[in-house]
Coordinates of C-alpha atoms and ligand atoms in Angstrom, one line a residue:
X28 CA 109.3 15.0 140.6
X29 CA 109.2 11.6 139.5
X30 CA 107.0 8.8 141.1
X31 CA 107.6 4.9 141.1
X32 CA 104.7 2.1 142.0
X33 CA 106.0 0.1 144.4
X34 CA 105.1 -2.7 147.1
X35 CA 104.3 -1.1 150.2
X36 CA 106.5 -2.4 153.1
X37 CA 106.7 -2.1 157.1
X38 CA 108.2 1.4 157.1
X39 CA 105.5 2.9 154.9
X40 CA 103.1 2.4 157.3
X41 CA 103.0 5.6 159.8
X42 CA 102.8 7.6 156.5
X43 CA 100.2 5.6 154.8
X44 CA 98.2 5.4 158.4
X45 CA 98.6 9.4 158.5
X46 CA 97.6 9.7 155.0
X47 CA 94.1 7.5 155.6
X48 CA 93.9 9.3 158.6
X49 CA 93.5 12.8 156.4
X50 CA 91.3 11.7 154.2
X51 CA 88.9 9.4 155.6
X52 CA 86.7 9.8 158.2
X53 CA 86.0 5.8 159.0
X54 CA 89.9 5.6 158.6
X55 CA 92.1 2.1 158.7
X56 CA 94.7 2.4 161.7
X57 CA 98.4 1.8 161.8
X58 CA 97.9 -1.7 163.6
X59 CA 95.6 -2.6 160.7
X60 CA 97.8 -1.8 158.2
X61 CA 100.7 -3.7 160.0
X62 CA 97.8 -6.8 160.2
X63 CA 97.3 -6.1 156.0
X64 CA 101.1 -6.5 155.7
X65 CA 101.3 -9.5 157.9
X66 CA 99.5 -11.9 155.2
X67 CA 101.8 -11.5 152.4
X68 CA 99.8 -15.0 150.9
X69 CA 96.5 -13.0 150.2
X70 CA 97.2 -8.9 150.1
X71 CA 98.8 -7.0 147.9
X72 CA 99.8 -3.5 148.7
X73 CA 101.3 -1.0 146.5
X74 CA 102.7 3.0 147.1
X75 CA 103.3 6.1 145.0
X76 CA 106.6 6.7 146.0
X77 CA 107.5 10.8 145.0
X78 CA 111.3 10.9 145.4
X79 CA 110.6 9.2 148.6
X80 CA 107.4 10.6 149.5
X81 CA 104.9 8.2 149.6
X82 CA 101.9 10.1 148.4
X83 CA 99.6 7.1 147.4
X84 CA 98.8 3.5 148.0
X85 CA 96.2 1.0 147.1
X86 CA 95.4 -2.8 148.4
X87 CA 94.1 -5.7 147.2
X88 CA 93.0 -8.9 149.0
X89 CA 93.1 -12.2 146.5
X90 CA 89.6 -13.9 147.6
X91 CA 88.8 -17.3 147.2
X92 CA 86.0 -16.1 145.2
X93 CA 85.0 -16.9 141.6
X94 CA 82.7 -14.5 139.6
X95 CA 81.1 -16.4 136.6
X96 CA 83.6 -18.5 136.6
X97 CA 87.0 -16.3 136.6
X98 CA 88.8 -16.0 140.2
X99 CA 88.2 -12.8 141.6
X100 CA 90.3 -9.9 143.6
X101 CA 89.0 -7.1 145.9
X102 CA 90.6 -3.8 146.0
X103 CA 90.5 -3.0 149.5
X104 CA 91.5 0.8 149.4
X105 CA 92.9 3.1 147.3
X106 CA 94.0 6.9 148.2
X107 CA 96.4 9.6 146.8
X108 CA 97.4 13.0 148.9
X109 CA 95.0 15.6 148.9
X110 CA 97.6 17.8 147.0
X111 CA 98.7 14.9 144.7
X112 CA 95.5 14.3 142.8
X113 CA 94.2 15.3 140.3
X114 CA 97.7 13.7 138.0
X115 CA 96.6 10.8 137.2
X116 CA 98.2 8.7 140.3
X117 CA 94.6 7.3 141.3
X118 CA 94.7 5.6 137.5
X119 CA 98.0 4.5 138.2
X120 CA 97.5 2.8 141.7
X121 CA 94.5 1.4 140.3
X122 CA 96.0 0.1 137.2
X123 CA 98.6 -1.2 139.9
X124 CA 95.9 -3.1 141.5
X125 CA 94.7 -4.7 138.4
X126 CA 98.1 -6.1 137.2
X127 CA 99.4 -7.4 140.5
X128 CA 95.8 -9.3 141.0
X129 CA 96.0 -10.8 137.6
X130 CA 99.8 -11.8 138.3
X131 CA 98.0 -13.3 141.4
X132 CA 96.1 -15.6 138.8
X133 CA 92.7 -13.2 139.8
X134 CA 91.7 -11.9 136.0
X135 CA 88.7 -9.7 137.8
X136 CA 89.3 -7.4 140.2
X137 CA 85.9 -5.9 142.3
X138 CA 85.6 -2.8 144.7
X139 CA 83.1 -1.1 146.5
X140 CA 82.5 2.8 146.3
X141 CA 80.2 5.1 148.1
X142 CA 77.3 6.1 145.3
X143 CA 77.6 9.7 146.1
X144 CA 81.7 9.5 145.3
X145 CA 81.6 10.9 141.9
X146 CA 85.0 11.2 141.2
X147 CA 86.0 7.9 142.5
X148 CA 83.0 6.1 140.2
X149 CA 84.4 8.1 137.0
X150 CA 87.8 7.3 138.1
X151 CA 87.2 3.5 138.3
X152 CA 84.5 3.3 134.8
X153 CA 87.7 5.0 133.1
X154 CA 89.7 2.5 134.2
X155 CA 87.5 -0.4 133.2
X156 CA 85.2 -1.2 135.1
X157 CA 81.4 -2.0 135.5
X158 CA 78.5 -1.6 137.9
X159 CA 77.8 -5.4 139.2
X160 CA 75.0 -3.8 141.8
X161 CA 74.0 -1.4 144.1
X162 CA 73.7 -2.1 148.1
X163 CA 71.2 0.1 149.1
X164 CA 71.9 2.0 152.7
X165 CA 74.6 0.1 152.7
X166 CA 76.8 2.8 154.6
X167 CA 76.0 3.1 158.2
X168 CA 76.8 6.3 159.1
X169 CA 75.3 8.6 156.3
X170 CA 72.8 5.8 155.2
X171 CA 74.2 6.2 151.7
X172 CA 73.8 3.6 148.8
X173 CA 77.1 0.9 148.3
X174 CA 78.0 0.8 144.3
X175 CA 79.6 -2.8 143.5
X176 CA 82.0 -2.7 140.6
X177 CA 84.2 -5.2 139.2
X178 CA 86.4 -5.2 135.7
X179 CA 84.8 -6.2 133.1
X180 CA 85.2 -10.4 132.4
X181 CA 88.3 -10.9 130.3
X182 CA 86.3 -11.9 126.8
X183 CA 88.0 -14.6 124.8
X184 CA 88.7 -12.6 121.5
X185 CA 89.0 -15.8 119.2
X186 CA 89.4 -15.4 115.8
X187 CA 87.7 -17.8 113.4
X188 CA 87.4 -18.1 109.9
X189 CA 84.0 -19.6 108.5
X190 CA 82.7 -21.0 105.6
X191 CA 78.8 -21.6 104.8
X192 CA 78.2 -23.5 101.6
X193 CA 74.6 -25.1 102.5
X194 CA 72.4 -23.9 99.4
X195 CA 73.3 -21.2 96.3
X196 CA 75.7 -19.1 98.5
X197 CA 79.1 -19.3 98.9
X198 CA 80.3 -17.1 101.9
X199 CA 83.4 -16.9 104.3
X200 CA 83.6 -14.4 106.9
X201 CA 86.2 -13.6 109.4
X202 CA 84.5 -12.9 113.3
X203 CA 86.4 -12.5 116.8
X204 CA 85.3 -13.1 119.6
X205 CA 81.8 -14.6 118.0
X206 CA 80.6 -10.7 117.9
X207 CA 82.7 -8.8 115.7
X208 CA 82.5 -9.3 112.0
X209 CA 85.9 -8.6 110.8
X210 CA 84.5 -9.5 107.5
X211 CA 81.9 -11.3 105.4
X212 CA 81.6 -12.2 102.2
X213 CA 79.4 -13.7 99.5
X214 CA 79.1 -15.0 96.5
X215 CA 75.7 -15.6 95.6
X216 CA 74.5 -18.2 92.8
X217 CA 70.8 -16.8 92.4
X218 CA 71.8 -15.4 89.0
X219 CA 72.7 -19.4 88.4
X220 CA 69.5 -20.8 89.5
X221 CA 66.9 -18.3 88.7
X222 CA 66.6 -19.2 85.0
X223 CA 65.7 -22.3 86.6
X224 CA 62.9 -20.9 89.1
X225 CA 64.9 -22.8 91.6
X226 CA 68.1 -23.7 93.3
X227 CA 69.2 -27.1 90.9
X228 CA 71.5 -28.7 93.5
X229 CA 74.1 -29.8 91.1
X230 CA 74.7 -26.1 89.4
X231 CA 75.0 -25.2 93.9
X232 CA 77.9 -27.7 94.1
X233 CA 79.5 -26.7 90.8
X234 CA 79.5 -23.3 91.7
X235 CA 80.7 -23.4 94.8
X236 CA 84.0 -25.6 93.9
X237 CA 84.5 -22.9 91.8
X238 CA 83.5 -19.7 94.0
X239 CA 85.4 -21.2 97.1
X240 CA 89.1 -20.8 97.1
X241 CA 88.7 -16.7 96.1
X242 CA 85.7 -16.2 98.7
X243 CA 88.2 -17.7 101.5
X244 CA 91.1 -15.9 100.1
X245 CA 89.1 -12.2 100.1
X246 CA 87.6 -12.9 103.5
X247 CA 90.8 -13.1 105.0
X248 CA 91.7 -10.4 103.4
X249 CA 89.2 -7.6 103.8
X250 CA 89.7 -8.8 107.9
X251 CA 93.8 -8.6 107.4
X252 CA 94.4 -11.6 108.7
X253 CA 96.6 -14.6 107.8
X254 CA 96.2 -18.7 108.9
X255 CA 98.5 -17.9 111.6
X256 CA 95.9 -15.0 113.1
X257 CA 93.2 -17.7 113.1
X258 CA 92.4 -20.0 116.5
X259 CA 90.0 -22.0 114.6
X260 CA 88.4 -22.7 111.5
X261 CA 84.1 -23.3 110.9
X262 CA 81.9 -24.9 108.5
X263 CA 78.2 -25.7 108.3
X264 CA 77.9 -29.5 108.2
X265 CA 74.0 -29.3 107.8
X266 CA 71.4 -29.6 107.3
X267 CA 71.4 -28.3 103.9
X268 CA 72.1 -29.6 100.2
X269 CA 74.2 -32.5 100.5
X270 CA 76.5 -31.8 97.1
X271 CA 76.8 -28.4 98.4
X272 CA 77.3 -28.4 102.3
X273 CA 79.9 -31.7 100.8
X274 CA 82.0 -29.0 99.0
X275 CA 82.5 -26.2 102.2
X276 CA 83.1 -29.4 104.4
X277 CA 85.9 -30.8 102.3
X278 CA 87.5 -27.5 101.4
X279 CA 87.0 -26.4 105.6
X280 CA 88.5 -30.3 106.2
X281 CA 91.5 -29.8 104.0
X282 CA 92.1 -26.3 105.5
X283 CA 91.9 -27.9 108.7
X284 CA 94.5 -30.2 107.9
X285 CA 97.1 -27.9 106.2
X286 CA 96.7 -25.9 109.2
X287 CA 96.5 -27.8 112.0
X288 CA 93.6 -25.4 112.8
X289 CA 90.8 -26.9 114.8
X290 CA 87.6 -27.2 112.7
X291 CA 83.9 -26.7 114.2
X292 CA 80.9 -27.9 113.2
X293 CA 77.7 -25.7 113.1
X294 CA 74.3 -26.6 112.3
X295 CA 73.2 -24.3 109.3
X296 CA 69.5 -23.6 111.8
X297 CA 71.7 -23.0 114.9
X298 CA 73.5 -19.9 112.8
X299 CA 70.6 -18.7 111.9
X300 CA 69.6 -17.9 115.2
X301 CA 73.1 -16.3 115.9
X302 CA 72.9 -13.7 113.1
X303 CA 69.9 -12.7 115.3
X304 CA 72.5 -12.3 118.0
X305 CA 75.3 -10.5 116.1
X306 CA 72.9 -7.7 115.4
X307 CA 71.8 -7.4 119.2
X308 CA 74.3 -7.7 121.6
X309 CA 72.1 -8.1 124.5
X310 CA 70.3 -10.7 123.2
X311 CA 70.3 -14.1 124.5
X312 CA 68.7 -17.1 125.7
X313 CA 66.6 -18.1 127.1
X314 CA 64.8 -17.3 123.4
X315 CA 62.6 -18.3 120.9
X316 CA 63.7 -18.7 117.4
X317 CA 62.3 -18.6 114.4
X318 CA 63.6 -19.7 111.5
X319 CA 62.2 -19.2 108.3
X320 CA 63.9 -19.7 104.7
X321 CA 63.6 -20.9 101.0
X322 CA 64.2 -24.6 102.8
X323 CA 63.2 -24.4 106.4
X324 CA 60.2 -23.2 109.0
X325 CA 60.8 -24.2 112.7
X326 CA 60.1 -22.7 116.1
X327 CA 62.8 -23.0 118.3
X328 CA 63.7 -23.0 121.8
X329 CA 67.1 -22.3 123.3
X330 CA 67.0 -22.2 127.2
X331 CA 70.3 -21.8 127.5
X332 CA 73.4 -21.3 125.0
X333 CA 74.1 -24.7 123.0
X334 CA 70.9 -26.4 124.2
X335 CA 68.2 -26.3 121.7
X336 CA 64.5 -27.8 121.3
X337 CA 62.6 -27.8 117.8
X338 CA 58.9 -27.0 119.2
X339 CA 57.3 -27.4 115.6
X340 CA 58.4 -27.2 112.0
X341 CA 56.6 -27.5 108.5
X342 CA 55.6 -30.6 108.1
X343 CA 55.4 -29.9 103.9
X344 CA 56.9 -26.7 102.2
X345 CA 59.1 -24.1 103.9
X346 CA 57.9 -20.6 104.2
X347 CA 60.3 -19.0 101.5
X348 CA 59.3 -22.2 99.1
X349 CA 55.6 -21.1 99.2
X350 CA 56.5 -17.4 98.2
X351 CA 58.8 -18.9 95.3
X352 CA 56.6 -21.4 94.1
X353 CA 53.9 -18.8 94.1
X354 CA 55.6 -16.3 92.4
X355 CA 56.7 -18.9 90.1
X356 CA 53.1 -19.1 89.0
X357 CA 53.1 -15.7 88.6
X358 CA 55.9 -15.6 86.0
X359 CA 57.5 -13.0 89.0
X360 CA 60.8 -15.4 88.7
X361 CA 62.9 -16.5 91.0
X362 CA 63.6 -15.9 94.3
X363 CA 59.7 -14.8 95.1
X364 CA 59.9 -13.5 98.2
X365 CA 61.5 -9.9 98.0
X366 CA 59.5 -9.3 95.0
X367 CA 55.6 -10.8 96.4
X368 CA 56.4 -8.8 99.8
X369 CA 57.0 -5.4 97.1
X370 CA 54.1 -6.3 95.5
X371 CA 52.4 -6.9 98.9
X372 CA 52.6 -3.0 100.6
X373 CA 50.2 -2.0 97.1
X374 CA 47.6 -4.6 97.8
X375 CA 45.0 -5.3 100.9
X376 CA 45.8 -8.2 102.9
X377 CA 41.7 -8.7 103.2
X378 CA 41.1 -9.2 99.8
X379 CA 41.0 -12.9 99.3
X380 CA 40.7 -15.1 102.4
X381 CA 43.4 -17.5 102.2
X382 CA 43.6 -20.5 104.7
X383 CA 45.3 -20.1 107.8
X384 CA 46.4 -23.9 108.2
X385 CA 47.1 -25.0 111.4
X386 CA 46.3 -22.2 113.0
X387 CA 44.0 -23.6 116.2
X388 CA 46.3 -26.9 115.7
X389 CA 47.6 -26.8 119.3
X390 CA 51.1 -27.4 118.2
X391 CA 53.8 -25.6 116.8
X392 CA 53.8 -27.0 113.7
X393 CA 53.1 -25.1 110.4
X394 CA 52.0 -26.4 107.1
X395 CA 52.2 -24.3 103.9
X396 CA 51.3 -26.6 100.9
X397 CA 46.9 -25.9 101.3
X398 CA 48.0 -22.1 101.4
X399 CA 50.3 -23.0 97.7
X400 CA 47.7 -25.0 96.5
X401 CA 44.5 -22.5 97.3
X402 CA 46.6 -19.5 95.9
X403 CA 47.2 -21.5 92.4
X404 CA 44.0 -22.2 92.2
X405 CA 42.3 -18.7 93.0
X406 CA 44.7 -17.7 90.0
X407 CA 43.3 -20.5 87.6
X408 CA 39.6 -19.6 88.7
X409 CA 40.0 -15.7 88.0
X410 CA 42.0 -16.5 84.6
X411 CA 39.4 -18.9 84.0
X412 CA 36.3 -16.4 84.6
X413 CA 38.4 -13.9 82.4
X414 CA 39.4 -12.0 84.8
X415 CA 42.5 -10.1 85.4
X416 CA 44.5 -11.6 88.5
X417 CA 44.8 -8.3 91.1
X418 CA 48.5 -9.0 91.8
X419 CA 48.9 -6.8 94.9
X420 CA 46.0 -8.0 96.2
X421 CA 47.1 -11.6 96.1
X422 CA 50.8 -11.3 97.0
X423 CA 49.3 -9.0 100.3
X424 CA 46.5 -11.7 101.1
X425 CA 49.2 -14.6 101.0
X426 CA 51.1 -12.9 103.0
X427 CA 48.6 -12.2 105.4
X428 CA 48.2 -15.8 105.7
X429 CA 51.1 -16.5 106.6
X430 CA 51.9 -13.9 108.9
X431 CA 48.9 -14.1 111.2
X432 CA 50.0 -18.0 111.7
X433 CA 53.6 -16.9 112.3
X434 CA 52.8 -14.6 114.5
X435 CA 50.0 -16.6 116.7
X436 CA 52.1 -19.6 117.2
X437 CA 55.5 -17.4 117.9
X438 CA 53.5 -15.7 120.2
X439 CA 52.5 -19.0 121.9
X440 CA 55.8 -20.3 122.2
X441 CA 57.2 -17.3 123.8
X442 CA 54.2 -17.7 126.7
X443 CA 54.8 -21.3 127.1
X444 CA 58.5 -21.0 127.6
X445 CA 58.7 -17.9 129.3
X446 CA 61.9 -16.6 126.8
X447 CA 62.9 -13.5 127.4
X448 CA 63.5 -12.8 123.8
X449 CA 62.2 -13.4 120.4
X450 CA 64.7 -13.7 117.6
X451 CA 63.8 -14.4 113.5
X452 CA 66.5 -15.8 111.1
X453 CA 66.4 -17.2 107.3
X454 CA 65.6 -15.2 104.7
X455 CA 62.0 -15.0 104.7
X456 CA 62.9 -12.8 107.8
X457 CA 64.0 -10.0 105.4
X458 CA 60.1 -10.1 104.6
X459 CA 59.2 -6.1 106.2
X460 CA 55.5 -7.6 107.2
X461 CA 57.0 -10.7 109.2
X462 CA 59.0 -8.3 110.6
X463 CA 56.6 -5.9 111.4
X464 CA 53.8 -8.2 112.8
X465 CA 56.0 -10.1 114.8
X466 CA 57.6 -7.0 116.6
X467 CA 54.4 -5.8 117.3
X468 CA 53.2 -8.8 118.9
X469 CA 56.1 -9.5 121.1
X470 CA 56.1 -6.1 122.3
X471 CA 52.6 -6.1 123.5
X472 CA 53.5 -9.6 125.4
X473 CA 56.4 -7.5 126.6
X474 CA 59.5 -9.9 125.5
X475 CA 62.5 -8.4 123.4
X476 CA 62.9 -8.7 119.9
X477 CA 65.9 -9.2 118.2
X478 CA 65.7 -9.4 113.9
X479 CA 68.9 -9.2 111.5
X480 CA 69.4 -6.5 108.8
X481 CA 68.1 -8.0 106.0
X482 CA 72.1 -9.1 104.7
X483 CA 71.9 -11.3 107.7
X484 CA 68.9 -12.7 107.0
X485 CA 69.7 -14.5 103.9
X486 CA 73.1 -17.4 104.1
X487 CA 76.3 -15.7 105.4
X488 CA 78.9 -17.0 107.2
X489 CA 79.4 -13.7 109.8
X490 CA 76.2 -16.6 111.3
X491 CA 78.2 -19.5 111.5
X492 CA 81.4 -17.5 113.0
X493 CA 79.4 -16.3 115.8
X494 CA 77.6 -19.7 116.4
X495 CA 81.2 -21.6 116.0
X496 CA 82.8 -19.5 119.1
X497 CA 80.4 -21.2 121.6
X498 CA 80.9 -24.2 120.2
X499 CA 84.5 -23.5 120.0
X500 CA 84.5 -22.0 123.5
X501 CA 83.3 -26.2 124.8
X502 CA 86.1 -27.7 123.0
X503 CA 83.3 -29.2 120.3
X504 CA 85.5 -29.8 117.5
X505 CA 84.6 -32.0 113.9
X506 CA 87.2 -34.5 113.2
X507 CA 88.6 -35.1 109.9
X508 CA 86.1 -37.9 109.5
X509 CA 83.0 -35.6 109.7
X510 CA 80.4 -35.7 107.3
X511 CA 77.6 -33.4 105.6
X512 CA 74.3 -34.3 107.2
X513 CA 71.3 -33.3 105.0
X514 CA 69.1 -33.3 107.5
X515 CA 71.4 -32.5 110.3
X516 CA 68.5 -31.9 113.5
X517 CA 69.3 -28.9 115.6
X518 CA 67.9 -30.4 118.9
X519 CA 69.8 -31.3 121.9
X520 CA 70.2 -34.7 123.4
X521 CA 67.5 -35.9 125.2
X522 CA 64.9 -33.1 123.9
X523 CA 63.8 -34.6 120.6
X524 CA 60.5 -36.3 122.8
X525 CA 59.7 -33.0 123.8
X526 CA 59.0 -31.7 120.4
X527 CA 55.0 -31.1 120.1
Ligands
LIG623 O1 68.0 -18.2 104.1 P1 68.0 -18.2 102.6 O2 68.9 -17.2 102.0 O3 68.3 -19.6 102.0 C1 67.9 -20.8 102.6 O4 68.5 -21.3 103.6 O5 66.8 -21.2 102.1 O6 66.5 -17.9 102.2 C2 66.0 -17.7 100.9 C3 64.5 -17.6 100.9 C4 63.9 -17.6 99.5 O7 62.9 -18.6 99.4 C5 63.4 -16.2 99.3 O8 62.2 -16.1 98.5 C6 63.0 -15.8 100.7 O9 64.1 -16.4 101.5 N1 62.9 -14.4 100.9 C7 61.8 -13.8 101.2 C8 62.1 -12.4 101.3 N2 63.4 -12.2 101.0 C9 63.9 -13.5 100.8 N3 60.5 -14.2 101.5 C10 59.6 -13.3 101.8 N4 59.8 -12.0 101.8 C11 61.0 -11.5 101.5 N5 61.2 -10.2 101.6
LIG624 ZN1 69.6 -20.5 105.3

């Protein structure tokens, strides 16, 4: 027996009316029906037609109404003969439904279902769709519960190709959609630099004029995509290294051009904060951020996507440069970080009592050079006396320091702005005590946490992919004039006098 979908027309109507009528208790009549087919400018009905049986049908009504944004259908009814089910006609009709509403220009399509209909709410999930809400007692006969579902928003599945060249990494990564991380990868220059005890800026820009072309190349191809798969193309423009950040503009720029490929812009902070968001999918503003790396510490607040507000910052050395320039001093070479914070889970953190600068400061603003300088100079005063310098010790009591003012001014912040999540980024965020702390703390105050795996911690560009598609999604494209910023601030119009 073979069934077509088809539009449902006067003559259907006694069998469709009978049909309802043997199914339903709160049934729709004939003269209903007749009403339905009357207003051809906002229904849609469709039939199962079996070898010219109808068996089926299903409506829709094309609302006026919008649903974040996108226009929005209801499906009004749907039904299928007792001895008909059970084939896969409900899918279907339903299916049915959910083309002839988007034909009607209505991308989502909503329904309402009894909450004790368990075939019907497994029917319409397998089709697609989500629970918006439940109306409770809704039903006025039984007193039962109203289930509100609607297909899930279309997503815009962009695909973007970005490039991050802001200090010694040279990355590319391929994500759609600004979720899915159809590749990353990167080329880091540590090797380069650590000889050095530091990132030397011009080795950064050498490197990566050199790194670039093959770290574009194998990004697109680990994701299997061409140029002509891309919608857009992304580069951090800052703050950063101005040689280096120079180097991904130009290459992103010329890309752009050869193209024709839109190019966005991201602030190297702002993607940061997004690799936060790649790893938790539920997380979003409004937030606090914090961003801690070899050559940044600020506490930032994003209310609402693309809006941010730099509540306090380092006003001397960034959080990763204190554990590299103490490490330094320790002949532990370079980077410092992963290897103190090692170091650290031997020692006790109440060992030496370090400074805690700025700690009752009333602002959100952190400074890191006393803690440098009273670390050296504990080193000096035990070599001095003769003594040997209790490594673990040190590298735990540091980063005590710096935790427990981390952690009471994040802690702040999230009270103050009433975020609803707490997110870390930068590669001092790798740090397993940060971490730690800082999830502790934010759980007690009851407020979601959200931290990278450690390869998202450090520069990547899966960051600056997922940052680029909200950008991208506003139309905020760089021209070909565009230029690296150094200092490129995160901060929204209008809320730089808000910073404490
Ligand atoms: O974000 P990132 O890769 O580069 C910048 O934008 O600066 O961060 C690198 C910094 C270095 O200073 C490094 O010492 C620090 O992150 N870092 C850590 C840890 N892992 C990396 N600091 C403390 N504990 C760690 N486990
Ligand atoms: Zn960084």
């Amino acid at each position: 027996m073979g069934v077509v979908l088809r539009a449902m027309n006067r003559d259907d109507v006694s069998t469709v009316a009978a049909l309802e009528g043997a199914l339903f208790d709160d049934a729709w009549s004939e003269a209903l029906f007749f009403d339905e087919l009357s207003r051809p400018e906002s229904r849609r009905w469709i039939v199962a037609d079996a070898d010219g049986h109808v068996v089926g049908y299903a409506g829709v009504w094309l609302t006026l109404d919008m649903l974040g944004g996108v226009p929005v259908a209801h499906l009004l009814d749907v039904a299928v003969r007792e001895d008909q089910q059970r084939r896969g006609l409900g899918r279907a009709l339903v299916g049915a439904a959910i083309a002839a509403a988007a034909e009607a220009g209505r991308p989502c399509l909503t329904l309402e279902v009894r909450a004790g209909n368990a075939p019907a709410l497994s029917l319409y999930a397998s089709c697609g769709f989500e629970v918006l809400g439940v109306r409770k007692g809704y039903y006025g006969d039984t007193g039962e519960d109203c289930v509100v579902m609607a297909t899930a928003q279309p997503v815009r599945t962009d695909v973007i190709l970005a490039i991050e060249t802001s200090c010694d990494e040279t990355a590319a990564a391929v994500v759609r959609g600004g979720r899915e991380v159809l590749s990353s990868v990167i080329a880091s220059q540590v090797d380069f630099h650590a000889r050095f005890g530091g990132v030397v800026p011009e080795i950064a820009s050498r490197k990566h004029t050199e790194a670039i072309v093959a770290v574009v190349a194998e990004a697109l191809d680990e994701a299997g995509v061409g140029f002509g798969d891309l919608d857009a193309l992304a580069v951090t423009h800052g703050p950063g290294l101005i040689g280096a950040l120079v180097v991904g503009l130009a290459y992103a720029k010329g890309l752009s051009l050869a193209t024709g490929l839109p190019l966005v812009g991201v602030n190297h902070l702002e993607s940061h904060i997004f690799a936060a968001l790649l790893a938790d999918p539920e997380a979003g503003p409004p937030l606090v951020a914090l961003v801690v790396s070899g050559g940044h510490t600020s506490l930032i607040h994003m209310p609402e996507w693309g809006v941010y507000r730099t509540m306090g910052a380092t006003l001397d050395d960034a959080t990763g440069e204190a554990f590299d320039k103490v490490a330094k001093v320790l002949g532990l070479g370079y980077p410092g970080g992963p290897v103190l914070s090692r170091l650290a889970t031997d020692g006790d953190p109440a060992a030496i009592a370090f400074p805690r600068a700025m700690m009752d400061s009333g602002t959100y603003d952190f400074s890191l050079s006393g803690l440098k300088t009273a670390v050296i100079n504990h080193i000096r005063a035990e070599r001095e006396a003769g003594r040997e310098v209790d490594v673990p010790d040190l590298a735990a009591s540091f980063q005590a320091a710096i935790v427990d003012v981390q952690v009471a001014k994040s802690v702040r912040a999230v009270a103050e702005t009433g975020a609803r999540y707490f997110v870390i980024g930068g590669g001092v965020a790798a740090n397993p005590a940060l971490r730690e702390a800082l999830t502790a703390a934010m759980t007690t105050e009851g407020v979601r946490v959200a931290i990278p795996p450690p390869i998202l911690c450090t520069d990547n560009a899966a960051m600056v992919g997922a940052a680029a598609h909200f950008r991208f999604l506003r139309g905020e494209v760089l021209g070909l004039d565009a230029e690296a910023v150094a200092d490129l601030r995160i901060d929204s119009p209008g809320s730089e006098q808000a910073r404490s």
